[in-house]
CSV table of C-alpha atoms in Angstrom, one decimal:
chain,number,residue,atom,x,y,z
Y,1,MET,CA,0.7,-7.1,28.3
Y,2,ALA,CA,-0.3,-3.6,27.7
Y,3,GLY,CA,1.6,-2.6,30.6
Y,4,GLY,CA,4.8,-4.3,29.1
Y,5,ALA,CA,4.2,-2.4,25.9
Y,6,ALA,CA,4.1,0.8,27.9
Y,7,GLY,CA,7.0,-0.3,29.9
Y,8,ALA,CA,9.3,0.5,27.0
Y,9,GLU,CA,8.5,4.2,28.2
Y,10,GLY,CA,11.7,4.5,30.0
Y,11,ALA,CA,14.0,2.1,27.9
Y,12,ALA,CA,15.0,4.4,25.1
Y,13,GLY,CA,15.8,7.6,26.2
Y,14,THR,CA,19.4,8.8,26.7
Y,15,PRO,CA,21.2,6.4,29.2
Y,16,GLY,CA,20.8,7.8,32.5
Y,17,GLY,CA,18.9,10.8,31.6
Y,18,THR,CA,15.4,11.9,30.0
Y,19,GLY,CA,14.3,11.4,26.5
Y,20,GLY,CA,13.4,15.2,26.2
Y,21,GLY,CA,16.9,16.4,26.7
Y,22,THR,CA,19.9,16.9,24.2
Y,23,GLY,CA,20.8,13.4,24.1
Y,24,GLY,CA,18.9,10.6,21.9
Y,25,GLY,CA,15.4,11.5,22.9
Y,26,PRO,CA,13.4,13.8,20.9
Y,27,GLY,CA,14.8,17.1,20.9
Y,28,THR,CA,14.2,20.4,18.6
Y,29,GLY,CA,16.1,19.5,15.7
Y,30,GLY,CA,19.6,18.5,17.0
Y,31,ALA,CA,21.4,15.4,15.8
Y,32,PRO,CA,20.7,12.4,17.9
Y,33,GLY,CA,23.0,11.8,20.8
Y,34,ALA,CA,24.6,15.2,20.7
Y,35,GLY,CA,27.5,14.3,23.0
Y,36,SER,CA,28.3,10.8,21.5
Y,37,GLY,CA,27.0,11.1,17.9
Y,38,GLY,CA,26.0,7.8,16.3
Y,39,ASN,CA,27.6,5.5,18.9
Y,40,GLY,CA,25.3,6.9,21.6
Y,41,VAL,CA,22.2,6.0,19.5
Y,42,ALA,CA,23.9,2.4,18.9
Y,43,ALA,CA,24.3,2.1,22.6
Y,44,GLU,CA,20.7,3.3,23.3
Y,45,ALA,CA,19.3,0.8,20.8
Y,46,ASP,CA,21.6,-2.2,22.2
Y,47,ALA,CA,20.2,-1.2,25.9
Y,48,LEU,CA,16.7,-1.2,24.7
Y,49,LEU,CA,17.1,-4.5,23.2
Y,50,ARG,CA,18.2,-6.0,26.5
Y,51,SER,CA,15.4,-4.3,28.6
Y,52,ARG,CA,12.6,-6.4,30.1
Y,53,ALA,CA,10.1,-3.7,28.8
Y,54,TYR,CA,11.2,-4.6,25.2
Y,55,LEU,CA,10.6,-8.3,25.6
Y,56,ALA,CA,7.1,-7.4,27.1
Y,57,LEU,CA,6.8,-5.4,23.8
Y,58,LEU,CA,7.6,-8.3,21.8
Y,59,GLY,CA,4.9,-10.3,23.6
Y,60,PHE,CA,2.5,-7.6,23.1
Y,61,ALA,CA,3.4,-7.8,19.5
Y,62,VAL,CA,2.3,-11.6,19.4
Y,63,LEU,CA,-0.8,-10.7,21.0
Y,64,LEU,CA,-1.6,-8.1,18.6
Y,65,GLY,CA,-0.6,-10.1,15.4
Y,66,VAL,CA,-3.4,-12.9,16.3
Y,67,PRO,CA,-6.7,-10.8,16.4
Y,68,ILE,CA,-5.4,-8.1,13.8
Y,69,SER,CA,-4.3,-10.6,11.2
Y,70,ALA,CA,-7.6,-12.6,11.6
Y,71,ALA,CA,-9.6,-9.3,11.1
Y,72,ALA,CA,-7.5,-8.7,8.0
Y,73,PHE,CA,-8.3,-12.0,6.8
Y,74,GLY,CA,-11.9,-11.5,7.3
Y,75,PHE,CA,-11.9,-8.3,5.5
Y,76,LEU,CA,-10.4,-9.9,2.4
Y,77,ALA,CA,-12.7,-12.8,2.5
Y,78,LEU,CA,-15.5,-10.4,2.7
Y,79,THR,CA,-14.7,-8.4,-0.4
Y,80,ALA,CA,-13.7,-11.6,-2.4
Y,81,LYS,CA,-17.2,-12.9,-1.6
Y,82,LEU,CA,-19.0,-9.8,-2.5
Y,83,GLU,CA,-17.2,-9.3,-5.9
Y,84,PRO,CA,-18.8,-12.4,-7.4
Y,85,LEU,CA,-22.0,-11.9,-5.5
Y,86,ILE,CA,-22.6,-8.3,-7.1
Y,87,TYR,CA,-21.3,-9.1,-10.6
Y,88,HIS,CA,-22.5,-12.7,-11.1
Y,89,ASP,CA,-25.1,-13.8,-8.6
Y,90,LEU,CA,-27.0,-10.8,-8.2
Y,91,PRO,CA,-27.8,-10.3,-11.9
Y,92,ARG,CA,-28.9,-14.0,-12.3
Y,93,SER,CA,-31.3,-13.6,-9.2
Y,94,LEU,CA,-32.9,-11.0,-10.8
Y,95,GLY,CA,-33.7,-13.0,-13.9
Y,96,PHE,CA,-31.1,-12.0,-16.2
Y,97,ASP,CA,-29.2,-14.9,-18.2
Y,98,GLY,CA,-25.8,-14.1,-17.1
Y,99,THR,CA,-24.4,-10.6,-16.3
Y,100,PRO,CA,-25.5,-7.8,-18.6
Y,101,PRO,CA,-23.1,-6.0,-20.3
Y,102,TRP,CA,-24.2,-2.8,-18.9
Y,103,TRP,CA,-24.3,-4.0,-15.4
Y,104,PRO,CA,-21.2,-2.2,-14.3
Y,105,VAL,CA,-23.0,1.1,-14.7
Y,106,PRO,CA,-25.4,0.9,-11.7
Y,107,MET,CA,-23.1,-1.0,-9.4
Y,108,LEU,CA,-20.4,1.5,-9.7
Y,109,ALA,CA,-23.0,4.4,-9.3
Y,110,VAL,CA,-23.9,2.4,-5.9
Y,111,GLY,CA,-20.4,2.1,-5.1
Y,112,GLY,CA,-19.7,5.9,-5.8
Y,113,VAL,CA,-22.7,7.0,-3.5
Y,114,LEU,CA,-21.9,4.7,-0.5
Y,115,THR,CA,-17.9,5.9,-0.8
Y,116,ALA,CA,-18.9,9.5,-0.9
Y,117,LEU,CA,-21.3,9.1,2.0
Y,118,CYS,CA,-18.5,7.6,4.1
Y,119,VAL,CA,-15.8,10.2,3.1
Y,120,ARG,CA,-18.5,13.0,3.6
Y,121,PHE,CA,-20.2,12.1,6.9
Y,122,LEU,CA,-17.9,9.6,8.8
Y,123,PRO,CA,-15.1,10.4,10.9
Y,124,GLY,CA,-11.7,10.0,9.2
Y,125,ALA,CA,-13.1,11.0,5.7
Y,126,GLY,CA,-12.8,7.2,4.6
Y,127,GLY,CA,-9.2,6.9,5.1
Y,128,HIS,CA,-5.8,8.0,3.2
Y,129,GLU,CA,-6.3,10.0,0.2
Y,130,PRO,CA,-5.1,7.9,-2.6
Y,131,THR,CA,-3.8,10.6,-4.6
Y,132,ASP,CA,-1.4,11.6,-1.9
Y,133,GLY,CA,0.6,8.5,-2.4
Y,134,PHE,CA,1.4,5.4,-0.5
Y,135,SER,CA,2.0,6.1,3.0
Y,136,ALA,CA,2.9,4.1,6.0
Y,137,THR,CA,2.7,7.1,8.3
Y,138,GLY,CA,0.2,8.0,11.0
Y,139,THR,CA,-2.3,6.0,12.8
Y,140,PHE,CA,-6.4,6.8,12.5
Y,141,GLY,CA,-8.5,6.8,15.8
Y,142,LEU,CA,-10.8,4.1,16.7
Y,143,SER,CA,-13.7,6.6,15.8
Y,144,ALA,CA,-12.3,6.7,12.1
Y,145,LEU,CA,-12.1,2.9,11.6
Y,146,PRO,CA,-15.8,2.4,10.9
Y,147,GLY,CA,-15.6,4.9,8.0
Y,148,VAL,CA,-12.4,3.5,6.5
Y,149,PHE,CA,-13.9,-0.1,6.7
Y,150,LEU,CA,-17.0,1.1,4.8
Y,151,ALA,CA,-15.4,3.2,2.3
Y,152,ALA,CA,-12.9,0.4,1.4
Y,153,LEU,CA,-15.6,-2.1,1.4
Y,154,ALA,CA,-17.7,0.1,-1.1
Y,155,THR,CA,-14.8,0.9,-3.3
Y,156,LEU,CA,-13.3,-2.7,-3.6
Y,157,SER,CA,-16.8,-4.6,-3.7
Y,158,PHE,CA,-18.3,-2.6,-6.6
Y,159,GLY,CA,-15.2,-2.6,-8.9
Y,160,ALA,CA,-13.2,0.7,-8.6
Y,161,VAL,CA,-9.7,0.3,-9.5
Y,162,LEU,CA,-7.8,0.3,-6.3
Y,163,GLY,CA,-6.5,-2.4,-3.9
Y,164,PRO,CA,-6.7,-3.2,-0.4
Y,165,GLU,CA,-3.4,-2.6,1.2
Y,166,ALA,CA,-3.9,1.0,2.1
Y,167,PRO,CA,-7.4,0.2,4.1
Y,168,LEU,CA,-5.5,-2.8,5.9
Y,169,LEU,CA,-2.7,-0.5,6.8
Y,170,ALA,CA,-5.1,1.9,8.5
Y,171,LEU,CA,-7.3,-0.6,10.0
Y,172,GLY,CA,-4.4,-2.6,11.4
Y,173,GLY,CA,-2.6,0.1,12.8
Y,174,GLY,CA,-5.7,2.1,13.9
Y,175,LEU,CA,-6.7,-1.0,16.0
Y,176,ALA,CA,-3.4,-1.6,17.5
Y,177,ALA,CA,-2.8,2.1,18.6
Y,178,GLY,CA,-6.3,2.5,19.6
Y,179,SER,CA,-6.1,-0.6,21.9
Y,180,ILE,CA,-3.1,0.5,23.6
Y,181,ARG,CA,-4.7,4.1,23.9
Y,182,LEU,CA,-7.7,2.6,25.8
Y,183,LEU,CA,-5.5,0.4,28.0
Y,184,ARG,CA,-2.7,2.8,28.7
Y,185,PRO,CA,-3.8,6.6,28.0
Y,186,GLY,CA,-1.2,9.2,28.2
Y,187,LEU,CA,1.8,7.4,26.8
Y,188,PRO,CA,4.2,9.3,24.6
Y,189,GLU,CA,3.1,9.4,21.1
Y,190,ARG,CA,6.0,7.3,19.8
Y,191,THR,CA,4.9,4.3,21.8
Y,192,TYR,CA,1.5,4.5,19.9
Y,193,ALA,CA,3.3,4.8,16.6
Y,194,VAL,CA,5.7,1.7,17.1
Y,195,VAL,CA,2.4,-0.2,18.3
Y,196,GLY,CA,0.3,1.2,15.4
Y,197,ALA,CA,3.1,0.2,13.0
Y,198,THR,CA,2.9,-3.3,14.5
Y,199,GLY,CA,-0.6,-3.8,13.8
Y,200,SER,CA,-0.2,-2.5,10.3
Y,201,PHE,CA,2.8,-5.2,9.9
Y,202,ALA,CA,0.2,-7.9,11.0
Y,203,ALA,CA,-2.6,-6.6,8.7
Y,204,VAL,CA,-0.5,-7.0,5.3
Y,205,SER,CA,1.6,-9.7,6.5
Y,206,SER,CA,0.6,-12.3,3.6
Y,207,LEU,CA,-1.1,-9.9,1.3
Y,208,LEU,CA,1.9,-9.3,-1.1
Y,209,GLY,CA,2.8,-13.1,-1.0
Y,210,SER,CA,5.7,-13.1,1.8
Y,211,PRO,CA,5.5,-11.5,5.4
Y,212,LEU,CA,9.2,-10.3,4.5
Y,213,LEU,CA,8.0,-8.3,1.6
Y,214,GLY,CA,5.2,-6.7,3.5
Y,215,ALA,CA,7.5,-5.9,6.4
Y,216,PHE,CA,10.2,-4.5,3.9
Y,217,LEU,CA,7.3,-2.1,2.0
Y,218,LEU,CA,6.4,-0.7,5.6
Y,219,MET,CA,10.0,-0.4,6.3
Y,220,GLU,CA,11.0,1.5,3.1
Y,221,ALA,CA,7.8,3.7,3.3
Y,222,ALA,CA,8.4,4.8,6.6
Y,223,GLY,CA,12.1,5.5,6.1
Y,224,LEU,CA,13.5,3.2,8.9
Y,225,GLY,CA,17.1,3.2,9.2
Y,226,GLY,CA,20.4,3.7,11.3
Y,227,PRO,CA,20.8,2.1,14.6
Y,228,MET,CA,17.3,2.0,16.0
Y,229,LEU,CA,16.0,0.1,12.8
Y,230,GLY,CA,16.2,-3.2,14.6
Y,231,PRO,CA,14.4,-2.2,17.8
Y,232,VAL,CA,11.6,-0.5,15.9
Y,233,LEU,CA,11.3,-3.2,13.0
Y,234,VAL,CA,11.6,-6.4,15.1
Y,235,PRO,CA,8.2,-6.2,16.8
Y,236,GLY,CA,6.6,-5.6,13.6
Y,237,LEU,CA,8.4,-8.5,11.9
Y,238,LEU,CA,7.3,-10.7,14.7
Y,239,ALA,CA,3.5,-9.6,14.2
Y,240,SER,CA,3.9,-10.1,10.6
Y,241,GLY,CA,5.5,-13.7,10.9
Y,242,ILE,CA,2.6,-14.5,13.5
Y,243,GLY,CA,0.0,-13.0,11.1
Y,244,ALA,CA,1.3,-15.1,8.2
Y,245,LEU,CA,0.8,-18.1,10.2
Y,246,ILE,CA,-2.9,-17.0,10.9
Y,247,PHE,CA,-3.5,-16.3,7.3
Y,248,VAL,CA,-2.2,-19.7,6.3
Y,249,GLY,CA,-4.1,-21.5,9.1
Y,250,MET,CA,-7.4,-19.7,8.6
Y,251,GLY,CA,-6.9,-20.3,4.7
Y,252,SER,CA,-6.6,-23.9,5.3
Y,253,TRP,CA,-9.4,-24.2,7.7
Y,254,THR,CA,-12.0,-22.2,5.7
Y,255,GLY,CA,-10.8,-23.5,2.3
Y,256,LEU,CA,-10.6,-19.9,1.1
Y,257,GLY,CA,-7.0,-19.7,0.5
Y,258,THR,CA,-4.6,-16.8,1.8
Y,259,TYR,CA,-5.6,-13.9,-0.5
Y,260,SER,CA,-2.0,-13.5,-1.1
Y,261,LEU,CA,-0.7,-12.0,-4.4
Y,262,LYS,CA,0.9,-14.9,-6.4
Y,263,LEU,CA,1.4,-16.1,-10.1
Y,264,PRO,CA,0.3,-19.7,-10.3
Y,265,HIS,CA,1.8,-20.6,-13.8
Y,266,VAL,CA,5.2,-18.7,-14.9
Y,267,PRO,CA,6.8,-19.6,-17.9
Y,268,LYS,CA,10.5,-20.3,-18.2
Y,269,ALA,CA,12.6,-17.3,-18.3
Y,270,ALA,CA,15.9,-17.0,-20.2
Y,271,ASP,CA,19.3,-15.3,-19.4
Y,272,PRO,CA,19.0,-11.5,-20.1
Y,273,THR,CA,20.6,-10.3,-23.6
Y,274,ALA,CA,22.0,-6.9,-24.5
Y,275,ALA,CA,18.7,-6.3,-26.5
Y,276,GLU,CA,16.6,-7.0,-23.2
Y,277,PHE,CA,18.9,-4.4,-21.5
Y,278,GLY,CA,17.9,-1.7,-24.0
Y,279,TRP,CA,14.1,-2.8,-23.7
Y,280,ALA,CA,14.3,-2.3,-19.9
Y,281,LEU,CA,15.5,1.5,-20.2
Y,282,LEU,CA,12.8,1.9,-22.7
Y,283,ILE,CA,10.0,0.4,-20.3
Y,284,GLY,CA,11.5,2.2,-17.3
Y,285,LEU,CA,11.1,5.6,-19.0
Y,286,ALA,CA,7.4,4.7,-20.5
Y,287,ALA,CA,6.2,3.8,-17.1
Y,288,ALA,CA,7.4,6.9,-15.7
Y,289,LEU,CA,5.6,9.1,-18.3
Y,290,ILE,CA,2.4,7.0,-18.0
Y,291,ALA,CA,2.5,7.4,-14.2
Y,292,ALA,CA,3.2,11.2,-14.5
Y,293,GLY,CA,0.1,11.6,-16.9
Y,294,LEU,CA,-2.0,9.2,-14.6
Y,295,ARG,CA,-1.1,11.2,-11.3
Y,296,TRP,CA,-1.7,14.6,-13.1
Y,297,LEU,CA,-5.2,13.6,-14.2
Y,298,ALA,CA,-6.2,12.2,-10.7
Y,299,ARG,CA,-5.0,15.3,-8.7
Y,300,ARG,CA,-6.8,17.7,-11.3
Y,301,LEU,CA,-10.1,15.4,-10.7
Y,302,ARG,CA,-9.7,15.5,-7.1
Y,303,ARG,CA,-9.8,19.2,-6.9
Y,304,HIS,CA,-13.3,19.2,-8.2
Y,305,VAL,CA,-14.4,16.1,-6.4
Y,306,GLU,CA,-13.6,17.7,-3.0
Y,307,GLY,CA,-16.1,20.4,-3.6
Y,308,HIS,CA,-18.7,18.3,-5.0
Y,309,ARG,CA,-18.0,14.9,-3.4
Y,310,LEU,CA,-21.3,12.9,-3.9
Y,311,PRO,CA,-22.1,14.0,-7.6
Y,312,LEU,CA,-18.7,13.7,-8.9
Y,313,THR,CA,-17.6,10.3,-7.3
Y,314,VAL,CA,-20.9,9.0,-8.7
Y,315,LEU,CA,-19.8,10.3,-12.2
Y,316,LEU,CA,-16.3,9.2,-12.0
Y,317,GLY,CA,-17.7,5.7,-10.8
Y,318,LEU,CA,-19.6,5.8,-14.0
Y,319,VAL,CA,-16.7,6.7,-16.0
Y,320,VAL,CA,-14.9,3.6,-14.7
Y,321,ALA,CA,-18.0,1.5,-15.7
Y,322,GLY,CA,-17.9,2.9,-19.1
Y,323,LEU,CA,-14.3,2.1,-19.8
Y,324,ALA,CA,-14.9,-1.4,-18.6
Y,325,ILE,CA,-17.8,-1.5,-21.0
Y,326,ALA,CA,-15.9,-0.1,-23.8
Y,327,TYR,CA,-13.0,-2.5,-23.4
Y,328,ALA,CA,-15.4,-5.4,-23.1
Y,329,GLU,CA,-17.3,-4.8,-26.2
Y,330,GLY,CA,-14.0,-3.9,-28.2
Y,331,SER,CA,-12.1,-6.9,-27.3
Y,332,GLY,CA,-14.5,-9.6,-26.4
Y,333,LYS,CA,-12.9,-10.2,-22.8
Y,334,PRO,CA,-14.6,-9.7,-19.7
Y,335,ALA,CA,-15.2,-6.2,-18.2
Y,336,THR,CA,-13.5,-7.3,-14.9
Y,337,ASP,CA,-10.3,-7.0,-16.8
Y,338,VAL,CA,-10.6,-3.5,-16.3
Y,339,LEU,CA,-12.6,-3.4,-13.1
Y,340,TYR,CA,-10.9,-3.9,-9.5
Y,341,SER,CA,-7.2,-3.7,-8.6
Y,342,GLY,CA,-6.1,-6.4,-10.8
Y,343,GLN,CA,-4.8,-8.5,-8.1
Y,344,THR,CA,-6.6,-11.8,-9.2
Y,345,ALA,CA,-6.3,-11.0,-12.9
Y,346,MET,CA,-2.3,-10.7,-13.3
Y,347,GLY,CA,-2.1,-14.7,-13.2
Y,348,PRO,CA,-4.5,-15.2,-16.1
Y,349,LEU,CA,-3.1,-12.3,-18.1
Y,350,LEU,CA,0.7,-14.0,-17.9
Y,351,SER,CA,-0.7,-17.5,-18.4
Y,352,ASP,CA,-3.1,-16.7,-21.4
Y,353,ALA,CA,-0.8,-13.9,-22.9
Y,354,ALA,CA,-1.1,-15.7,-26.2
Y,355,THR,CA,-4.9,-14.9,-26.3
Y,356,PHE,CA,-4.5,-11.1,-26.0
Y,357,SER,CA,-4.0,-9.6,-29.5
Y,358,ILE,CA,-1.7,-6.4,-29.5
Y,359,GLY,CA,-4.9,-4.3,-30.0
Y,360,THR,CA,-6.7,-5.9,-27.2
Y,361,LEU,CA,-3.6,-5.2,-25.0
Y,362,ALA,CA,-3.3,-1.5,-26.0
Y,363,LEU,CA,-7.1,-1.1,-25.3
Y,364,LEU,CA,-6.6,-2.6,-21.8
Y,365,VAL,CA,-3.7,-0.5,-20.8
Y,366,VAL,CA,-5.3,2.7,-21.9
Y,367,CYS,CA,-8.7,1.7,-20.1
Y,368,LYS,CA,-7.2,0.4,-16.9
Y,369,VAL,CA,-5.1,3.6,-16.6
Y,370,LEU,CA,-7.8,5.8,-17.2
Y,371,ALA,CA,-10.1,3.7,-14.6
Y,372,TYR,CA,-7.3,3.8,-12.2
Y,373,SER,CA,-6.7,7.7,-12.4
Y,374,ALA,CA,-10.5,8.2,-12.0
Y,375,SER,CA,-10.6,6.0,-9.0
Y,376,LEU,CA,-7.6,7.5,-7.3
Y,377,SER,CA,-9.4,11.0,-7.5
Y,378,ALA,CA,-12.5,9.9,-5.6
Y,379,PHE,CA,-12.7,6.4,-4.0
Y,380,ARG,CA,-10.8,4.9,-1.0
Y,381,GLY,CA,-7.9,2.2,-1.6
Y,382,GLY,CA,-4.3,1.4,-2.3
Y,383,PRO,CA,-2.4,2.2,-5.5
Y,384,ILE,CA,-0.1,-1.1,-5.4
Y,385,PHE,CA,-2.1,-3.8,-7.3
Y,386,PRO,CA,-3.5,-1.4,-10.1
Y,387,ALA,CA,-0.1,-0.2,-10.7
Y,388,LEU,CA,1.3,-3.8,-10.7
Y,389,PHE,CA,-1.2,-4.7,-13.3
Y,390,VAL,CA,-1.0,-1.6,-15.7
Y,391,GLY,CA,2.8,-2.4,-15.8
Y,392,ALA,CA,2.1,-6.1,-16.2
Y,393,ALA,CA,-0.3,-5.4,-19.2
Y,394,GLY,CA,2.3,-2.9,-20.5
Y,395,GLY,CA,4.9,-5.5,-20.5
Y,396,VAL,CA,2.8,-8.1,-22.3
Y,397,LEU,CA,2.0,-5.6,-25.0
Y,398,MET,CA,5.8,-4.8,-25.3
Y,399,SER,CA,6.9,-8.6,-25.5
Y,400,HIS,CA,5.5,-8.5,-29.1
Y,401,LEU,CA,8.4,-6.2,-29.9
Y,402,PRO,CA,11.6,-8.1,-31.3
Y,403,GLY,CA,14.2,-9.3,-28.6
Y,404,LEU,CA,11.8,-9.1,-25.5
Y,405,PRO,CA,10.7,-12.2,-24.0
Y,406,LEU,CA,7.4,-12.4,-22.2
Y,407,VAL,CA,8.5,-13.1,-18.7
Y,408,ALA,CA,11.2,-10.4,-18.9
Y,409,ALA,CA,8.6,-7.7,-20.2
Y,410,PHE,CA,6.1,-8.8,-17.6
Y,411,ALA,CA,8.7,-8.5,-14.7
Y,412,THR,CA,10.3,-5.2,-15.8
Y,413,GLY,CA,6.7,-3.7,-16.4
Y,414,MET,CA,5.6,-4.5,-13.0
Y,415,GLY,CA,8.6,-3.0,-11.4
Y,416,ALA,CA,8.7,0.1,-13.3
Y,417,MET,CA,5.3,0.9,-12.8
Y,418,SER,CA,5.2,0.1,-9.2
Y,419,VAL,CA,8.0,2.4,-8.7
Y,420,ALA,CA,6.7,5.2,-10.6
Y,421,MET,CA,3.5,5.1,-8.4
Y,422,LEU,CA,5.0,4.2,-5.1
Y,423,ARG,CA,8.4,5.7,-5.0
Y,424,LEU,CA,9.9,2.7,-3.4
Y,425,PRO,CA,12.6,1.2,-5.5
Y,426,LEU,CA,13.9,-1.7,-3.5
Y,427,THR,CA,10.2,-2.7,-2.7
Y,428,SER,CA,9.4,-2.5,-6.3
Y,429,VAL,CA,12.4,-4.8,-7.2
Y,430,LEU,CA,11.5,-7.2,-4.9
Y,431,LEU,CA,7.7,-7.2,-6.0
Y,432,ALA,CA,8.6,-7.9,-9.5
Y,433,THR,CA,11.1,-10.5,-9.0
Y,434,LEU,CA,9.5,-12.5,-6.0
Y,435,LEU,CA,6.2,-12.8,-7.8
Y,436,ILE,CA,8.0,-14.5,-10.7
Y,437,GLY,CA,9.2,-17.3,-8.4
Y,438,LYS,CA,12.3,-19.3,-9.1
Y,439,ASP,CA,13.3,-17.4,-12.2
Y,440,GLY,CA,13.0,-13.9,-10.5
Y,441,LEU,CA,17.0,-14.0,-10.1
Y,442,THR,CA,17.1,-14.4,-13.7
Y,443,VAL,CA,15.3,-11.3,-14.5
Y,444,MET,CA,16.4,-9.3,-11.6
Y,445,PRO,CA,19.1,-7.3,-13.5
Y,446,LEU,CA,16.7,-6.1,-16.1
Y,447,VAL,CA,14.0,-5.2,-13.2
Y,448,ILE,CA,16.7,-3.2,-11.6
Y,449,VAL,CA,17.5,-1.3,-14.5
Y,450,ALA,CA,14.0,-0.6,-15.3
Y,451,VAL,CA,13.2,0.5,-11.8
Y,452,VAL,CA,16.3,2.7,-11.5
Y,453,VAL,CA,15.4,4.5,-14.8
Y,454,SER,CA,11.6,5.0,-14.0
Y,455,TYR,CA,12.5,6.1,-10.5
Y,456,VAL,CA,14.7,8.7,-11.8
Y,457,ALA,CA,12.6,9.8,-14.5
Y,458,THR,CA,9.7,10.1,-12.1
Y,459,ALA,CA,11.7,12.2,-9.8
Y,460,VAL,CA,12.6,14.7,-12.9
Y,461,LEU,CA,8.9,14.6,-13.9
Y,462,SER,CA,7.3,15.3,-10.6
Y,463,ARG,CA,9.6,18.2,-9.9
Y,464,PRO,CA,7.8,21.4,-9.8
Y,465,PRO,CA,8.9,24.5,-11.8
Y,466,ALA,CA,11.3,26.9,-9.8
Y,467,GLY,CA,9.1,29.3,-7.8
Y,468,ALA,CA,5.8,27.2,-8.3
Y,469,ALA,CA,3.6,26.6,-5.3
Y,470,PRO,CA,3.4,23.0,-4.3
Y,471,ASP,CA,0.5,20.9,-5.8
Y,472,PRO,CA,-2.2,20.4,-3.1
Y,473,GLY,CA,-2.7,17.0,-4.5
Y,474,ALA,CA,1.1,15.9,-3.9
Y,475,ALA,CA,2.0,13.7,-1.4
Y,476,PRO,CA,2.6,15.4,1.9
Y,477,GLY,CA,6.0,15.7,3.3
Y,478,PRO,CA,7.3,15.2,6.8
Y,479,GLY,CA,5.3,17.2,9.3
Y,480,ALA,CA,2.3,17.6,7.2
Y,481,ALA,CA,-0.9,18.2,8.8
Y,482,PRO,CA,-2.8,15.3,9.8
Y,483,GLY,CA,-6.1,14.4,8.3
Y,484,PRO,CA,-9.5,14.3,10.2
Y,485,GLY,CA,-10.1,11.2,12.0
Y,486,ALA,CA,-6.6,10.7,13.1
Y,487,ALA,CA,-5.6,9.2,16.6
Y,488,PRO,CA,-6.4,11.8,19.5
Y,489,GLY,CA,-3.6,13.4,21.0
Y,490,HIS,CA,-1.7,14.7,18.0
Y,491,GLY,CA,-3.5,13.8,14.9
Y,492,THR,CA,-1.8,11.2,13.2
Y,493,ALA,CA,1.1,9.8,15.1
Y,494,PRO,CA,4.5,9.9,13.6
Y,495,ALA,CA,5.6,6.7,11.8
Y,496,SER,CA,7.6,4.2,13.7
Y,497,GLY,CA,10.4,4.9,11.4
Y,498,SER,CA,9.9,8.7,11.3
Y,499,VAL,CA,12.5,11.0,12.4
Y,500,PRO,CA,10.8,13.4,15.0
Y,501,GLY,CA,12.6,16.5,15.9
Y,502,HIS,CA,14.4,16.6,12.5
Y,503,GLY,CA,16.9,13.8,13.4
Y,504,THR,CA,16.1,12.2,16.6
Y,505,ALA,CA,16.2,8.6,16.8
Y,506,PRO,CA,12.8,6.9,17.3
Y,507,ASP,CA,12.2,4.7,20.1
Y,508,THR,CA,9.4,2.4,21.6
Y,509,GLY,CA,8.0,4.9,23.7
Y,510,ALA,CA,10.9,6.0,25.9
Y,511,GLY,CA,12.2,9.1,27.3
Y,512,SER,CA,8.9,11.0,28.2
Y,513,GLY,CA,10.4,14.3,29.5
């Protein structure tokens, strides 16, 4: 089926011509289909959907979805097993009666050493730099994947405050694109980009609770749109659906579950009131301010870490450990509320909200934000789950204010903090509301208000002063230089939804001139 995937090489150029001319193929900056405008691109997309090569590409997406989603399940299962092994079983095996309060210190020091060694010495620098923001663009070469895997394993297993989604995207995309590179070298980069995106879809198919939500995340992050949205998106959706089935099947077969983000017990939500809309405005603004400070600190720390990778990664790991210990000693709650991404802690936070005092919640938010910032600057992982947890904890804290129910505050906090860190408004609304379950539609208007306010405020706060040099820690724009360990050929391949040549429509590998 590799040949079928590659067969799309001739399917999406300009009809009757090559993809490198002035029509719909990759040009030098002109609008797609210069002679026919959008209608030409739409006709091109329709022709692609009807082609035999495209059907073969869909078959290849099915073949990719099975092993990549199984590998993603194995990665999540491994990290889930290592966490209790390191923080519960290991101290008991060493003769301690339970986990000592100081235990996070040596564990995060070890995690810092392992992560720094992967970033410093292995190809690929351990994966995407978290302070650059969430990105669905580019694929890593096969040689970089061991470093991505090991750096993520050290980060996630030893307690740093980052999530698994970024490593899964890198591993899934790298395995998919690397496989087709080995089987069919010399194809257009956009072919590898679409195949890599398909692997990424499969890898995160069930992580966020729904294969559709994972697909929507990648679609919005990659900027997919226009007539070519369908042809580029459908293989990924297919791989995502297949991947979700694999997650469910393996979770049932092994008894380990699906490792999907979910809230098992959600209180009943009431219809929104005028007061709640006012609080949603405030929550959106507060989330933008917190995220701006968090990113500012992480980027400043990163500048120092890059010059002294090993000692400062260990030091920042110790900072995370110290914050977790301070929270545990000050609140009587477990240090794991601060450690890790927060994916499995959000459910208990909501269902046991009555057991958290105002002081405990305030301490939790402060410690989690600082630990999140320190982890972003030096470790390797994704930003989604910690952002959701910080927003959820802040929402529970604000639910003590008059006129703001718990579920509404919880959902608006998640949505507002998510968009402040990810800059993906539609995905943030869906994340916050789908997690609430059947009452998600009830709180959706509040979430939308909080997300829009947070999104606009974040854009204003992130705008550099006139004439200022760009922040080196800021997220790279289109055309940014690829990182080390990128797939051979052109560094990081363009995203499946990126717009090569400033406006040309993406295809599945067509039109090689």
